[in-house]
CSV table of C-alpha atoms in Angstrom, one decimal:
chain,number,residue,atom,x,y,z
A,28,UNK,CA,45.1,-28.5,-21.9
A,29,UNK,CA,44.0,-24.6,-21.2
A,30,UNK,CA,40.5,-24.2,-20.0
A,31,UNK,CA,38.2,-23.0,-22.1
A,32,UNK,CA,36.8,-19.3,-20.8
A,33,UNK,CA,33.4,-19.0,-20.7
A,34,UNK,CA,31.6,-16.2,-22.5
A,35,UNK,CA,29.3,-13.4,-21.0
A,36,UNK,CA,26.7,-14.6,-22.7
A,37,UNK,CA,26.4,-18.8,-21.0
A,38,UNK,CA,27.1,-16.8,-17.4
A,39,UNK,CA,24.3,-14.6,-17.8
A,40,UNK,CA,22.0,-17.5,-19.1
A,41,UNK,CA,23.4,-19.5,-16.0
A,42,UNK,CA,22.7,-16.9,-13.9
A,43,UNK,CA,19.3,-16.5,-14.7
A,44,UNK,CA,18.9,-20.2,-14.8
A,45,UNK,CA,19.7,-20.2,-10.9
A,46,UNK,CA,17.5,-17.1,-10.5
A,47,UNK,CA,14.9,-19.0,-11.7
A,48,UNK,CA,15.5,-22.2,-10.1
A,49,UNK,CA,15.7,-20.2,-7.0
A,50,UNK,CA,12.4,-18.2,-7.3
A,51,UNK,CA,10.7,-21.4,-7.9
A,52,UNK,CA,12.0,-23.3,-4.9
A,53,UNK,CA,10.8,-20.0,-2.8
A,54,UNK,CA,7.3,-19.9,-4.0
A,55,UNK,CA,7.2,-24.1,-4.0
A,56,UNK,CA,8.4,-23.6,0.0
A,57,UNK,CA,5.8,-20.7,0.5
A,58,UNK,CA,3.0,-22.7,-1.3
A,59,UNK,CA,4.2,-25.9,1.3
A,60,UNK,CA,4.0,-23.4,4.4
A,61,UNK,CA,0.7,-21.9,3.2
A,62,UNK,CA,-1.0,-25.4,3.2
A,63,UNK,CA,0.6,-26.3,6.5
A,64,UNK,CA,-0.6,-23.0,8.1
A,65,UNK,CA,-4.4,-23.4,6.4
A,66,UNK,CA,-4.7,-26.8,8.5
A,67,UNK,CA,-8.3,-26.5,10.7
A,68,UNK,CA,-6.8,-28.0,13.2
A,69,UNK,CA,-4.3,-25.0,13.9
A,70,UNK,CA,-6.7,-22.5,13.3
A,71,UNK,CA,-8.2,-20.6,16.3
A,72,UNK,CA,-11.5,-22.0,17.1
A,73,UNK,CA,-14.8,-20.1,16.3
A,74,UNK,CA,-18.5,-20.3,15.9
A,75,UNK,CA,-19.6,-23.4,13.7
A,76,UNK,CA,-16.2,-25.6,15.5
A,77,UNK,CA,-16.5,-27.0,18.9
A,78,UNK,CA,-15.0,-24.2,20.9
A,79,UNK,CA,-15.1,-26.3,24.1
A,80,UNK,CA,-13.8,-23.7,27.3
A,81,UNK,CA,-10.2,-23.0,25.7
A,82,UNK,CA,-9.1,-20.1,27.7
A,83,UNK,CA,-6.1,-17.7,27.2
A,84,UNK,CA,-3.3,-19.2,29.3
A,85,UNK,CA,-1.6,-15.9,30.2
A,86,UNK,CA,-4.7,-13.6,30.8
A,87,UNK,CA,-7.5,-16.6,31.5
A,88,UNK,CA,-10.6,-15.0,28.9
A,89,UNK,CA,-11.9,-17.0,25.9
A,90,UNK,CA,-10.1,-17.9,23.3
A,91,UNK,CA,-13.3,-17.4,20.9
A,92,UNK,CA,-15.6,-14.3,20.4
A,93,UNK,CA,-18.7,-16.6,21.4
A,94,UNK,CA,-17.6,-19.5,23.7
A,95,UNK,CA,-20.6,-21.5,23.6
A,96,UNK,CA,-22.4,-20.2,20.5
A,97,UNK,CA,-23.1,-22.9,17.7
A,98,UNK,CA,-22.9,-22.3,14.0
A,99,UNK,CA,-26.6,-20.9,12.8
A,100,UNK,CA,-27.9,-22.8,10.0
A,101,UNK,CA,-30.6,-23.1,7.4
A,102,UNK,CA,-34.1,-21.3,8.2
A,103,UNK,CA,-32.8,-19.7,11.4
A,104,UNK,CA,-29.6,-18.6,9.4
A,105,UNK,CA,-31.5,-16.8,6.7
A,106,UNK,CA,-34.1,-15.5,9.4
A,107,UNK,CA,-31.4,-13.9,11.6
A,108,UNK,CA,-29.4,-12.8,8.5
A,109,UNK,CA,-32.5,-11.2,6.8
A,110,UNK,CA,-33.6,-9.0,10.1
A,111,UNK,CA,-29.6,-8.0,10.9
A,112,UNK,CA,-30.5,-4.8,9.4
A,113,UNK,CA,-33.9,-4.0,9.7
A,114,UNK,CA,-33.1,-1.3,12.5
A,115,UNK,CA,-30.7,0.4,10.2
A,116,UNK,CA,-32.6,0.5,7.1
A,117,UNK,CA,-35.9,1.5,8.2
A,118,UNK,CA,-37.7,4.9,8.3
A,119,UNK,CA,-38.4,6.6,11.6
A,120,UNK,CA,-39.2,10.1,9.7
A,121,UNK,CA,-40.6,12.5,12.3
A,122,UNK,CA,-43.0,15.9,10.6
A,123,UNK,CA,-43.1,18.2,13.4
A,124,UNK,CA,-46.2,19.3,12.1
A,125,UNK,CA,-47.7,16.4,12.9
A,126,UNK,CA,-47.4,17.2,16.2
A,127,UNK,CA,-50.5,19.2,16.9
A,128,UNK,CA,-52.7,16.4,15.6
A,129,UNK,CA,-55.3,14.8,17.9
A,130,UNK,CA,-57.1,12.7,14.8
A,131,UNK,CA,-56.1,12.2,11.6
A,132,UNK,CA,-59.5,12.1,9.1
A,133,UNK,CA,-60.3,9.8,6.3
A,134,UNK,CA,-59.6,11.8,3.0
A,135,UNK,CA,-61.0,14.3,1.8
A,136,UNK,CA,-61.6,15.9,5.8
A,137,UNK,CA,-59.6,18.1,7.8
A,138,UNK,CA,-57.5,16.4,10.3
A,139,UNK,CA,-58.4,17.4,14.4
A,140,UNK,CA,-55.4,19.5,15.3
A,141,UNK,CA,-55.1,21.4,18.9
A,142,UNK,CA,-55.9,25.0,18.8
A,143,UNK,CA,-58.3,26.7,18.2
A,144,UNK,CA,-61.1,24.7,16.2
A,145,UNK,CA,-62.1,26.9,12.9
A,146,UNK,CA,-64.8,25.1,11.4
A,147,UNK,CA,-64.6,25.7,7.3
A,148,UNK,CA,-68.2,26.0,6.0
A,149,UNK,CA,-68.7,25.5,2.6
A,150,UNK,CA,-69.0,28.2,0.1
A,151,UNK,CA,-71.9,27.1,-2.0
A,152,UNK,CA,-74.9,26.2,0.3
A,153,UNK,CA,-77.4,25.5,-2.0
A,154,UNK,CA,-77.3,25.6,-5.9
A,155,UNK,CA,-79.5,27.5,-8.3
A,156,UNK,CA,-80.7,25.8,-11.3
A,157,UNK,CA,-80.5,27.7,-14.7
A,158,UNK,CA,-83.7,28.9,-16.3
A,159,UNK,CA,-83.7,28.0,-19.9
């Protein structure tokens, strides 16, 4: 009996059937691998893990950015995180003209400055009533 030939239509759907099968055994493999890899206990140590003194065996420094350091947690966490960046988002606005001063006044009053002291006299000394 003669084989029967196959048309160019059931290779292309086999084909893509083994594409498929293919792509999904890759990502299945790369989805095992990534699990394997996310393991804690392959990860490098760092803050909030016991570092212990693991040291580089080629050059002899730390493994970790802060051997020693513990993991900060609950008030002293928030604390530390809260005042991180108090020195960068503060104010240290400097007016050169407030340079000159030697005492600032309450309102209403001339400040001291240095230089020569002008004393500003009022204009109206007394007032005048109004005849009626």
């Amino acid at each position: 009996m003669p084989e029967k030939a196959c048309s160019f239509e059931e290779r292309s759907n086999a084909v893509k059937l083994s594409l498929i099968v293919a792509i999904a055994v890759l990502l299945g493999l790369g989805f095992s691998l990534s699990l394997a890899l996310a393991n804690p206990a392959l990860l490098p140590k760092h803050p909030g893990y016991p570092a212990g003194d693991a040291v580089s065996p080629v050059t002899g420094q730390p493994l970790t950015n802060d051997p020693g350091q513990t993991n900060a947690f609950g008030e002293k966490a928030v604390l530390e995180a809260a005042s991180a960046e108090d020195a960068h988002v503060s104010q240290t606005l400097i007016d050169p003209n407030n340079e000159r001063l030697m005492k600032k006044e309450w309102a209403g009053q001339l400040p001291q400055v240095q230089g020569p002291q002008i004393k500003i006299e009022p204009t109206v000394k007394e007032g005048t009533r109004m005849q009626k």
